[in-house]
């Protein structure tokens, strides 16, 4: 294999500039030219991985095929490049330190003094190199989380500095900064960018490409000014103006010649960038006007990031049917309290998604939502928790098992009917030490079911993240009453996806289809959900 090339992406001035989108767009451009590309995230925080981090602070946990629980940026990476990433693509300070400390306990350092430089920085570099090797890429794009100047980021910047001298022309550093607009003087200011580049250089890192984020058009003379003051080629100062859709970003960057700049700097030869699928997709996004209201009955209301992949998958399926999906947040605690306004919202939406979640809050309201959708023939898509809710509702109101619930919601063991429960056998198939079923698992679909027709095949693989499973004890009763088990694990022990036969679209998956939906290729279940809404079938 050829030695891989690296593109490091750092950020300056402030957070939330969209470094992840810059990294993903850079990779998308190179991929469009036929290169094998992957993206990795270096996160300076101390958590070992984002699995335990609150969605309030960090947004959704994105799960990979191999079960790695990662930052939501990896979702952007996969969606922009249509790749399946791996656990090697997500590294935090916590992970780096715990490995180094474990090695120290194992005596690997032979009594030497362990220091940030060279041991921690060395471990960071080896993690980046390992990701490139495991992903077998031509180019690895590496995003460093946080902002230049953060204390936690320093070892990572030092590692990048060392890599710059090790890899020379096989590596490019991209720096993303902000041009704030001052209304009083009616201009965009470059000083924060200059200071942030100075800070980067103070750490020994030399930027090759600078992306300037701004909410308005950036005059050409400012690009020149940044080039001059930051000592970066004029052509390599790329405007990154705010756009309506993140999927426009690769096209914008390519218009500024980013692909050619990278090809030249990294000696990638003559590349031909092909963007027809993107152009067609963006065009559709721009021209689609008609709005469609979809209800999202989750726990973290109004928090888009907590349901990023679900929202992206819904929008993508919407565009497929020429509809602009708008999310209506349904507060199921209010549904529980019989709040009139919330119920009105529920009746107005064209369909409802009950997304994944943990814990007791708003559960009874969610069951009410499922009952309403089943009885009124409103399209319902249950994702993981949403499928368990579907089973509990069906058990209570159709099978008349009044105390039906999930073991998760019955801490005091009051119910005799856990239609969803923890399966001890499940441990056998889980990763060692894991408390959840995580990552991709195969599933066999039953021929002729709605789900199977949507997938167009019988063998699928989907990603999971949950502790509880449908209880097989009730399988027969459910099936007899029209609750169809449309997909099971190959050994037949786990129910993976269910549908209500006598309903236009009431489908629940134990897995998370949203993780595999792509911007211009909506996932079959989301496509089916939208089709049921738009076409009634
Ligand atoms: N809390 C449920 C479980 O652990 C559902 C999890 C989820 O929706 N991801 O099984």
Coordinates of C-alpha atoms and ligand atoms in Angstrom, one line a residue:
X1 CA 0.0 0.0 0.0
X2 CA 1.1 3.6 -0.8
X3 CA 1.9 5.7 2.2
X4 CA -1.2 7.7 3.1
X5 CA -1.5 11.5 3.0
X6 CA -2.9 13.5 5.8
X7 CA -5.1 16.6 6.0
X8 CA -5.4 18.1 9.5
X9 CA -8.2 20.5 10.3
X10 CA -8.0 22.9 13.2
X11 CA -10.2 25.7 14.3
X12 CA -9.6 29.2 15.7
X13 CA -11.4 32.2 17.2
X14 CA -14.5 30.3 18.6
X15 CA -16.3 27.0 18.6
X16 CA -19.3 26.0 16.4
X17 CA -17.7 27.2 13.2
X18 CA -18.5 24.0 11.4
X19 CA -15.0 22.4 11.4
X20 CA -16.7 19.0 11.0
X21 CA -18.5 20.2 7.9
X22 CA -15.2 21.6 6.5
X23 CA -13.5 18.2 7.2
X24 CA -16.4 16.3 5.7
X25 CA -16.5 18.6 2.6
X26 CA -12.8 18.3 2.0
X27 CA -13.1 14.5 2.1
X28 CA -16.1 14.6 -0.1
X29 CA -14.2 16.6 -2.8
X30 CA -11.3 14.1 -2.8
X31 CA -13.7 11.2 -2.8
X32 CA -15.5 12.6 -5.8
X33 CA -12.2 12.2 -7.7
X34 CA -12.1 8.5 -6.9
X35 CA -9.6 8.6 -4.0
X36 CA -10.1 6.4 -1.0
X37 CA -10.7 8.8 1.9
X38 CA -11.7 8.5 5.6
X39 CA -12.1 11.1 8.3
X40 CA -11.1 10.9 11.9
X41 CA -11.9 13.0 14.9
X42 CA -9.5 13.9 17.7
X43 CA -11.4 15.2 20.7
X44 CA -9.5 17.0 23.4
X45 CA -12.0 16.2 26.2
X46 CA -11.2 13.7 28.9
X47 CA -14.2 11.4 28.5
X48 CA -12.9 8.1 27.0
X49 CA -15.7 8.2 24.4
X50 CA -18.9 10.1 24.0
X51 CA -21.1 7.1 24.9
X52 CA -21.9 8.5 28.4
X53 CA -22.1 12.1 27.5
X54 CA -25.4 14.0 27.8
X55 CA -27.2 14.8 24.5
X56 CA -28.0 18.2 26.1
X57 CA -24.3 19.0 25.9
X58 CA -23.0 16.9 23.1
X59 CA -25.9 16.1 20.8
X60 CA -26.6 12.5 19.6
X61 CA -24.2 9.6 20.1
X62 CA -23.4 8.3 16.6
X63 CA -22.9 4.6 16.5
X64 CA -20.6 2.9 14.0
X65 CA -20.8 -0.7 12.5
X66 CA -18.2 -1.9 15.0
X67 CA -20.2 -0.6 17.9
X68 CA -18.0 2.5 18.6
X69 CA -20.1 5.3 20.2
X70 CA -18.8 8.5 18.7
X71 CA -19.3 12.2 18.3
X72 CA -22.1 13.4 16.0
X73 CA -19.4 14.8 13.6
X74 CA -18.8 11.2 12.6
X75 CA -22.3 11.1 11.3
X76 CA -21.5 14.1 9.1
X77 CA -18.4 12.4 7.9
X78 CA -20.2 9.2 6.9
X79 CA -23.1 11.1 5.3
X80 CA -20.7 13.3 3.2
X81 CA -18.5 10.5 2.1
X82 CA -20.8 7.4 2.2
X83 CA -18.1 5.5 4.0
X84 CA -18.5 3.2 7.0
X85 CA -16.0 4.5 9.6
X86 CA -14.5 2.5 12.5
X87 CA -13.6 2.9 16.1
X88 CA -10.1 3.9 15.0
X89 CA -11.7 7.1 13.7
X90 CA -12.6 8.5 17.1
X91 CA -9.9 9.3 19.6
X92 CA -10.2 11.5 22.7
X93 CA -7.7 12.6 25.3
X94 CA -9.3 10.1 27.7
X95 CA -8.6 7.3 25.3
X96 CA -5.0 8.4 24.7
X97 CA -4.2 8.7 28.4
X98 CA -5.9 5.5 29.5
X99 CA -3.9 3.6 26.9
X100 CA -0.6 5.2 27.9
X101 CA -1.4 4.6 31.6
X102 CA -2.3 1.0 31.0
X103 CA 1.0 0.5 29.1
X104 CA 2.8 2.1 32.0
X105 CA 1.2 -0.3 34.5
X106 CA 2.2 -3.2 32.2
X107 CA 5.8 -2.0 32.5
X108 CA 6.1 -1.1 28.8
X109 CA 8.1 2.0 29.6
X110 CA 10.7 0.1 31.6
X111 CA 10.7 2.6 34.5
X112 CA 11.2 5.7 32.3
X113 CA 9.5 9.0 33.1
X114 CA 6.3 9.3 31.1
X115 CA 5.6 12.8 29.8
X116 CA 3.1 14.6 27.6
X117 CA 5.9 15.0 25.1
X118 CA 6.9 12.6 23.7
X119 CA 4.6 9.8 25.1
X120 CA 1.2 11.4 24.9
X121 CA 2.0 13.2 21.6
X122 CA 3.6 9.9 20.3
X123 CA 0.4 8.0 21.2
X124 CA -1.7 10.6 19.4
X125 CA 0.4 10.3 16.2
X126 CA 0.3 6.5 16.4
X127 CA -3.5 6.7 16.6
X128 CA -3.7 8.9 13.5
X129 CA -1.4 6.5 11.6
X130 CA -3.3 3.5 12.8
X131 CA -6.6 5.0 11.6
X132 CA -5.0 5.6 8.1
X133 CA -3.7 2.0 8.1
X134 CA -6.9 0.4 9.2
X135 CA -9.1 2.4 6.9
X136 CA -6.6 1.7 4.0
X137 CA -7.0 5.2 2.6
X138 CA -5.1 7.4 0.1
X139 CA -6.0 10.4 2.3
X140 CA -7.0 10.6 5.9
X141 CA -8.7 13.9 6.9
X142 CA -8.3 14.5 10.7
X143 CA -10.4 17.0 12.5
X144 CA -9.1 18.4 15.8
X145 CA -12.0 19.3 18.1
X146 CA -12.0 22.5 20.2
X147 CA -10.3 25.8 19.4
X148 CA -6.6 26.7 19.1
X149 CA -5.6 28.2 22.4
X150 CA -7.6 25.6 24.5
X151 CA -5.4 24.1 27.2
X152 CA -6.7 20.6 26.4
X153 CA -5.8 21.0 22.7
X154 CA -2.1 21.7 23.2
X155 CA -0.8 18.1 23.2
X156 CA -2.7 17.5 20.0
X157 CA -1.3 20.6 18.3
X158 CA 2.2 19.5 19.4
X159 CA 1.5 16.1 17.8
X160 CA 0.4 17.9 14.6
X161 CA 3.6 19.9 14.7
X162 CA 5.6 16.8 14.9
X163 CA 3.6 15.2 12.1
X164 CA 4.2 18.2 9.9
X165 CA 7.9 17.7 10.2
X166 CA 7.6 13.9 9.8
X167 CA 5.3 14.0 6.7
X168 CA 6.4 17.2 5.0
X169 CA 4.6 17.5 1.7
X170 CA 2.4 14.5 2.4
X171 CA 0.5 16.6 4.9
X172 CA -1.7 19.7 4.7
X173 CA -3.0 21.8 7.6
X174 CA -6.3 23.5 7.2
X175 CA -7.3 26.2 9.7
X176 CA -11.0 27.3 10.0
X177 CA -11.6 30.8 11.5
X178 CA -14.2 33.4 11.8
X179 CA -14.6 36.9 10.3
X180 CA -16.9 38.7 12.7
X181 CA -19.1 41.5 11.2
X182 CA -19.2 44.8 12.9
X183 CA -22.4 46.7 12.1
X184 CA -21.1 50.0 13.3
X185 CA -18.2 50.0 10.8
X186 CA -20.2 47.9 8.3
X187 CA -17.3 45.5 7.7
X188 CA -15.9 42.0 8.4
X189 CA -12.8 42.0 10.6
X190 CA -9.7 39.9 10.0
X191 CA -7.9 40.6 13.3
X192 CA -9.3 37.5 15.2
X193 CA -8.1 35.4 12.3
X194 CA -4.7 36.9 12.3
X195 CA -4.4 36.3 16.1
X196 CA -5.6 32.8 15.8
X197 CA -3.1 32.0 13.1
X198 CA -0.4 33.6 15.2
X199 CA -1.4 31.3 18.1
X200 CA -1.3 28.3 15.8
X201 CA 2.2 29.3 14.6
X202 CA 3.3 29.9 18.2
X203 CA 2.6 26.1 18.6
X204 CA 4.8 25.5 15.6
X205 CA 1.9 24.5 13.3
X206 CA 1.9 26.2 9.9
X207 CA -1.4 26.5 8.1
X208 CA -1.5 25.7 4.3
X209 CA -5.2 26.5 3.8
X210 CA -7.4 29.0 5.7
X211 CA -11.2 28.8 5.6
X212 CA -12.9 32.1 6.5
X213 CA -16.3 31.7 8.0
X214 CA -18.7 34.6 7.7
X215 CA -22.4 35.2 7.6
X216 CA -22.2 37.5 4.6
X217 CA -20.2 37.8 1.4
X218 CA -16.5 38.2 1.9
X219 CA -14.9 40.9 -0.3
X220 CA -12.0 39.7 -2.4
X221 CA -9.6 42.2 -0.8
X222 CA -10.1 40.6 2.5
X223 CA -9.0 37.2 1.2
X224 CA -5.9 39.0 -0.1
X225 CA -5.4 40.6 3.3
X226 CA -5.6 37.3 5.2
X227 CA -3.2 35.7 2.7
X228 CA -0.7 38.5 3.3
X229 CA -1.0 38.7 7.0
X230 CA -1.2 35.0 7.6
X231 CA 1.4 34.0 5.0
X232 CA -0.8 31.6 3.1
X233 CA -1.1 31.4 -0.7
X234 CA -3.9 33.7 -1.9
X235 CA -5.6 30.9 -3.7
X236 CA -5.6 28.9 -0.5
X237 CA -7.7 31.4 1.5
X238 CA -11.1 29.9 1.0
X239 CA -14.3 31.8 1.7
X240 CA -16.7 29.7 3.8
X241 CA -19.9 31.8 3.8
X242 CA -23.0 30.6 5.6
X243 CA -25.2 28.7 3.2
X244 CA -28.8 27.3 3.5
X245 CA -27.8 23.7 3.5
X246 CA -24.6 22.1 4.7
X247 CA -24.6 19.9 1.6
X248 CA -23.8 23.0 -0.5
X249 CA -20.4 23.4 1.2
X250 CA -18.4 20.9 -0.8
X251 CA -19.6 22.5 -4.1
X252 CA -18.7 26.0 -2.8
X253 CA -15.3 24.9 -1.8
X254 CA -14.7 23.1 -5.1
X255 CA -15.8 26.3 -6.9
X256 CA -12.9 28.0 -5.0
X257 CA -10.6 25.4 -6.3
X258 CA -10.0 23.4 -3.1
X259 CA -9.6 20.1 -4.9
X260 CA -6.9 21.4 -7.2
X261 CA -5.1 23.1 -4.3
X262 CA -5.0 19.9 -2.3
X263 CA -4.0 17.8 -5.3
X264 CA -1.1 20.2 -5.9
X265 CA 0.1 20.4 -2.3
X266 CA -0.2 16.7 -1.7
X267 CA 1.2 15.6 -5.1
X268 CA -2.0 13.7 -5.9
X269 CA -1.5 14.0 -9.6
X270 CA -4.2 15.2 -12.0
X271 CA -7.6 14.7 -10.5
X272 CA -11.1 14.8 -12.0
X273 CA -13.7 15.9 -9.6
X274 CA -17.2 14.6 -10.3
X275 CA -20.1 16.2 -8.5
X276 CA -23.2 15.5 -10.6
X277 CA -25.0 13.6 -7.8
X278 CA -24.4 16.4 -5.4
X279 CA -25.4 19.1 -8.0
X280 CA -28.7 17.2 -8.7
X281 CA -29.3 16.7 -5.0
X282 CA -28.7 20.3 -4.0
X283 CA -30.8 21.5 -6.9
X284 CA -33.7 19.5 -5.6
X285 CA -33.1 20.9 -2.1
X286 CA -33.2 24.4 -3.4
X287 CA -36.2 24.1 -5.6
X288 CA -38.4 22.1 -3.2
X289 CA -40.9 24.5 -1.6
X290 CA -43.8 22.5 -0.2
X291 CA -43.5 21.9 3.5
X292 CA -44.5 18.7 5.3
X293 CA -44.9 18.6 9.1
X294 CA -43.5 15.6 10.9
X295 CA -43.9 15.1 14.6
X296 CA -40.9 14.1 16.6
X297 CA -41.9 12.7 20.0
X298 CA -38.5 12.6 21.8
X299 CA -37.1 13.6 25.1
X300 CA -34.8 16.5 24.2
X301 CA -37.3 18.8 22.6
X302 CA -36.1 21.6 20.4
X303 CA -32.6 20.2 20.5
X304 CA -31.9 19.4 16.9
X305 CA -28.4 18.1 17.6
X306 CA -29.8 15.4 20.0
X307 CA -31.6 13.9 17.0
X308 CA -29.3 15.0 14.2
X309 CA -29.3 11.8 12.2
X310 CA -33.1 11.3 12.6
X311 CA -33.7 14.8 11.3
X312 CA -31.2 14.4 8.4
X313 CA -32.8 11.1 7.4
X314 CA -36.3 12.6 7.5
X315 CA -35.2 15.6 5.4
X316 CA -33.5 13.4 2.9
X317 CA -36.6 11.2 2.5
X318 CA -38.7 14.4 2.2
X319 CA -36.6 15.7 -0.7
X320 CA -37.0 12.3 -2.4
X321 CA -40.7 13.0 -2.5
X322 CA -40.3 16.8 -3.3
X323 CA -41.2 17.8 0.3
X324 CA -39.4 20.1 2.7
X325 CA -39.7 18.3 6.1
X326 CA -40.3 20.5 9.0
X327 CA -40.0 19.0 12.5
X328 CA -42.8 19.6 15.0
X329 CA -41.6 18.7 18.5
X330 CA -44.1 16.8 20.5
X331 CA -43.7 17.0 24.2
X332 CA -45.0 13.7 25.5
X333 CA -45.0 14.8 29.1
X334 CA -47.6 17.4 28.0
X335 CA -49.5 14.7 26.0
X336 CA -49.5 12.7 29.3
X337 CA -51.1 15.7 31.0
X338 CA -53.7 16.0 28.3
X339 CA -52.5 19.4 27.3
X340 CA -54.9 20.6 24.5
X341 CA -52.3 22.5 22.5
X342 CA -49.9 19.5 22.4
X343 CA -52.7 17.2 21.3
X344 CA -53.6 19.6 18.6
X345 CA -50.0 19.5 17.4
X346 CA -50.2 15.8 17.3
X347 CA -53.3 15.8 15.2
X348 CA -51.9 18.3 12.7
X349 CA -48.6 16.5 11.8
X350 CA -48.6 14.2 8.8
X351 CA -46.7 11.4 10.6
X352 CA -44.9 10.8 13.9
X353 CA -41.4 9.5 14.7
X354 CA -40.7 8.2 18.2
X355 CA -36.9 8.2 18.3
X356 CA -34.5 6.4 20.5
X357 CA -34.1 7.2 24.2
X358 CA -33.4 6.0 27.7
X359 CA -35.3 6.4 31.0
X360 CA -38.8 6.9 32.2
X361 CA -39.6 10.5 31.3
X362 CA -42.6 11.0 29.1
X363 CA -43.0 7.3 28.4
X364 CA -46.7 7.1 29.1
X365 CA -47.2 10.1 26.7
X366 CA -45.3 8.2 24.1
X367 CA -47.5 5.2 24.5
X368 CA -50.5 7.5 24.1
X369 CA -48.9 8.9 20.9
X370 CA -48.5 5.3 19.5
X371 CA -52.1 4.5 20.4
X372 CA -53.3 7.6 18.7
X373 CA -51.3 6.8 15.5
X374 CA -52.5 3.2 15.5
X375 CA -56.1 4.0 15.9
X376 CA -56.2 7.0 13.5
X377 CA -54.0 5.3 10.8
X378 CA -51.4 8.0 11.1
X379 CA -48.0 6.9 9.8
X380 CA -45.7 6.0 12.7
X381 CA -42.0 5.2 12.7
X382 CA -40.5 3.9 15.9
X383 CA -36.8 3.9 16.3
X384 CA -35.4 1.6 18.9
X385 CA -37.3 2.9 22.0
X386 CA -40.1 3.9 19.5
X387 CA -40.4 0.2 18.5
X388 CA -40.6 -0.9 22.2
X389 CA -43.3 1.7 22.8
X390 CA -45.2 0.3 19.9
X391 CA -45.1 -3.2 21.4
X392 CA -46.1 -1.9 24.9
X393 CA -49.1 0.0 23.4
X394 CA -50.2 -3.0 21.3
X395 CA -50.0 -5.3 24.3
X396 CA -52.0 -2.9 26.5
X397 CA -54.7 -1.8 24.1
X398 CA -55.0 -4.7 21.7
X399 CA -54.0 -7.8 23.7
X400 CA -55.5 -6.2 26.8
X401 CA -52.4 -6.9 28.9
X402 CA -53.1 -3.8 31.1
X403 CA -49.8 -3.8 33.0
X404 CA -47.6 -4.4 30.0
X405 CA -44.4 -2.4 30.1
X406 CA -40.6 -2.6 29.7
X407 CA -38.3 -3.8 32.4
X408 CA -36.5 -0.5 32.0
X409 CA -39.6 1.5 33.2
X410 CA -40.5 -0.8 36.0
X411 CA -37.8 -0.4 38.6
X412 CA -40.0 -1.5 41.4
X413 CA -41.0 -4.7 39.6
X414 CA -44.7 -4.0 39.9
X415 CA -45.7 -5.4 36.5
X416 CA -45.9 -9.1 35.7
X417 CA -45.8 -8.4 32.0
X418 CA -42.5 -7.2 30.7
X419 CA -43.1 -7.3 26.9
X420 CA -39.7 -5.7 26.6
X421 CA -37.0 -7.0 28.8
X422 CA -33.3 -7.7 29.4
X423 CA -32.3 -11.0 27.8
X424 CA -29.5 -12.7 29.6
X425 CA -28.7 -14.6 26.3
X426 CA -28.1 -11.3 24.7
X427 CA -24.8 -11.0 26.7
X428 CA -23.3 -13.7 24.6
X429 CA -23.5 -11.6 21.4
X430 CA -22.4 -8.4 23.0
X431 CA -18.8 -7.1 23.0
X432 CA -16.9 -8.1 26.1
X433 CA -17.7 -5.9 29.1
X434 CA -20.4 -4.0 27.2
X435 CA -23.8 -3.4 28.8
X436 CA -25.5 -2.6 25.6
X437 CA -26.0 -4.2 22.2
X438 CA -24.0 -1.9 20.1
X439 CA -23.1 -1.7 16.4
X440 CA -24.2 -3.6 13.3
X441 CA -26.1 -6.9 13.5
X442 CA -27.5 -8.9 10.7
X443 CA -31.3 -9.3 10.3
X444 CA -33.4 -11.5 8.2
X445 CA -36.6 -10.0 6.7
X446 CA -39.8 -12.0 6.2
X447 CA -40.7 -12.1 2.5
X448 CA -43.8 -10.1 1.6
X449 CA -43.8 -7.8 4.6
X450 CA -43.9 -4.0 4.1
X451 CA -40.4 -3.7 5.5
X452 CA -39.0 -6.4 3.2
X453 CA -40.6 -4.8 0.2
X454 CA -39.0 -1.4 1.2
X455 CA -35.6 -2.9 1.5
X456 CA -36.0 -5.0 -1.6
X457 CA -33.9 -7.8 0.0
X458 CA -34.1 -10.2 2.8
X459 CA -30.7 -9.9 4.4
X460 CA -29.8 -6.6 5.9
X461 CA -27.4 -5.2 8.5
X462 CA -28.3 -2.3 10.8
X463 CA -26.8 -0.5 13.8
X464 CA -28.0 -1.0 17.3
X465 CA -27.6 0.8 20.7
X466 CA -29.9 -0.6 23.4
X467 CA -30.1 -2.8 26.4
X468 CA -33.6 -4.2 26.2
X469 CA -35.3 -6.6 23.6
X470 CA -38.8 -7.7 22.8
X471 CA -39.8 -10.6 25.0
X472 CA -40.2 -13.8 22.9
X473 CA -42.7 -15.2 25.4
X474 CA -45.4 -12.9 23.9
X475 CA -44.4 -13.4 20.2
X476 CA -47.2 -15.7 19.3
X477 CA -49.9 -13.6 20.9
X478 CA -48.6 -10.5 19.2
X479 CA -48.4 -12.2 15.8
X480 CA -51.9 -13.6 16.0
X481 CA -53.3 -10.2 16.7
X482 CA -51.7 -8.6 13.6
X483 CA -48.4 -7.4 15.1
X484 CA -46.0 -8.8 12.5
X485 CA -42.4 -9.7 13.3
X486 CA -41.0 -8.5 9.9
X487 CA -37.3 -9.1 10.8
X488 CA -35.4 -11.3 13.2
X489 CA -31.8 -12.1 14.0
X490 CA -30.4 -15.0 11.9
X491 CA -30.6 -17.4 14.9
X492 CA -34.3 -16.3 15.3
X493 CA -33.8 -15.3 18.9
X494 CA -34.2 -11.5 18.6
X495 CA -37.1 -9.5 17.1
X496 CA -35.4 -6.7 15.1
X497 CA -38.2 -5.0 13.2
X498 CA -42.0 -5.1 13.5
X499 CA -45.0 -3.8 11.6
X500 CA -48.7 -3.6 12.2
X501 CA -50.3 -5.5 9.3
X502 CA -53.5 -3.6 9.3
X503 CA -52.1 -0.1 9.2
X504 CA -50.9 2.1 6.4
X505 CA -47.5 2.5 8.0
X506 CA -46.7 1.6 11.6
X507 CA -43.2 0.2 11.7
X508 CA -40.8 0.0 14.6
X509 CA -37.1 -1.1 14.4
X510 CA -35.1 -2.3 17.3
X511 CA -32.1 -0.8 15.4
X512 CA -31.4 2.8 14.3
X513 CA -31.9 3.1 10.6
X514 CA -31.1 6.8 10.8
X515 CA -27.4 6.1 11.1
X516 CA -27.3 4.6 7.6
X517 CA -29.4 7.1 5.7
X518 CA -27.5 9.3 3.3
X519 CA -28.4 12.8 2.0
X520 CA -29.2 11.8 -1.5
X521 CA -30.1 8.2 -0.8
X522 CA -32.7 8.1 2.0
X523 CA -32.9 5.0 4.1
X524 CA -35.7 2.5 3.0
X525 CA -37.6 2.8 6.3
X526 CA -37.6 6.6 6.1
X527 CA -38.5 6.5 2.4
X528 CA -41.4 4.2 3.2
X529 CA -42.6 6.4 6.0
X530 CA -42.6 9.5 3.7
X531 CA -44.2 7.5 0.9
X532 CA -47.0 6.4 3.2
X533 CA -47.6 10.1 4.1
X534 CA -47.3 11.5 0.6
X535 CA -48.8 8.8 -1.5
X536 CA -50.8 6.9 1.1
X537 CA -48.8 3.7 0.4
Ligands
LIG1 N1 -33.8 2.4 26.4 C1 -34.1 1.4 25.4 C2 -33.1 0.2 25.6 O1 -32.1 0.4 26.1 C3 -34.0 2.0 24.0 C4 -32.7 2.5 23.6 C5 -32.7 3.3 22.4 O2 -33.7 3.8 22.0 N2 -31.5 3.5 21.8 O3 -33.4 -0.8 25.1

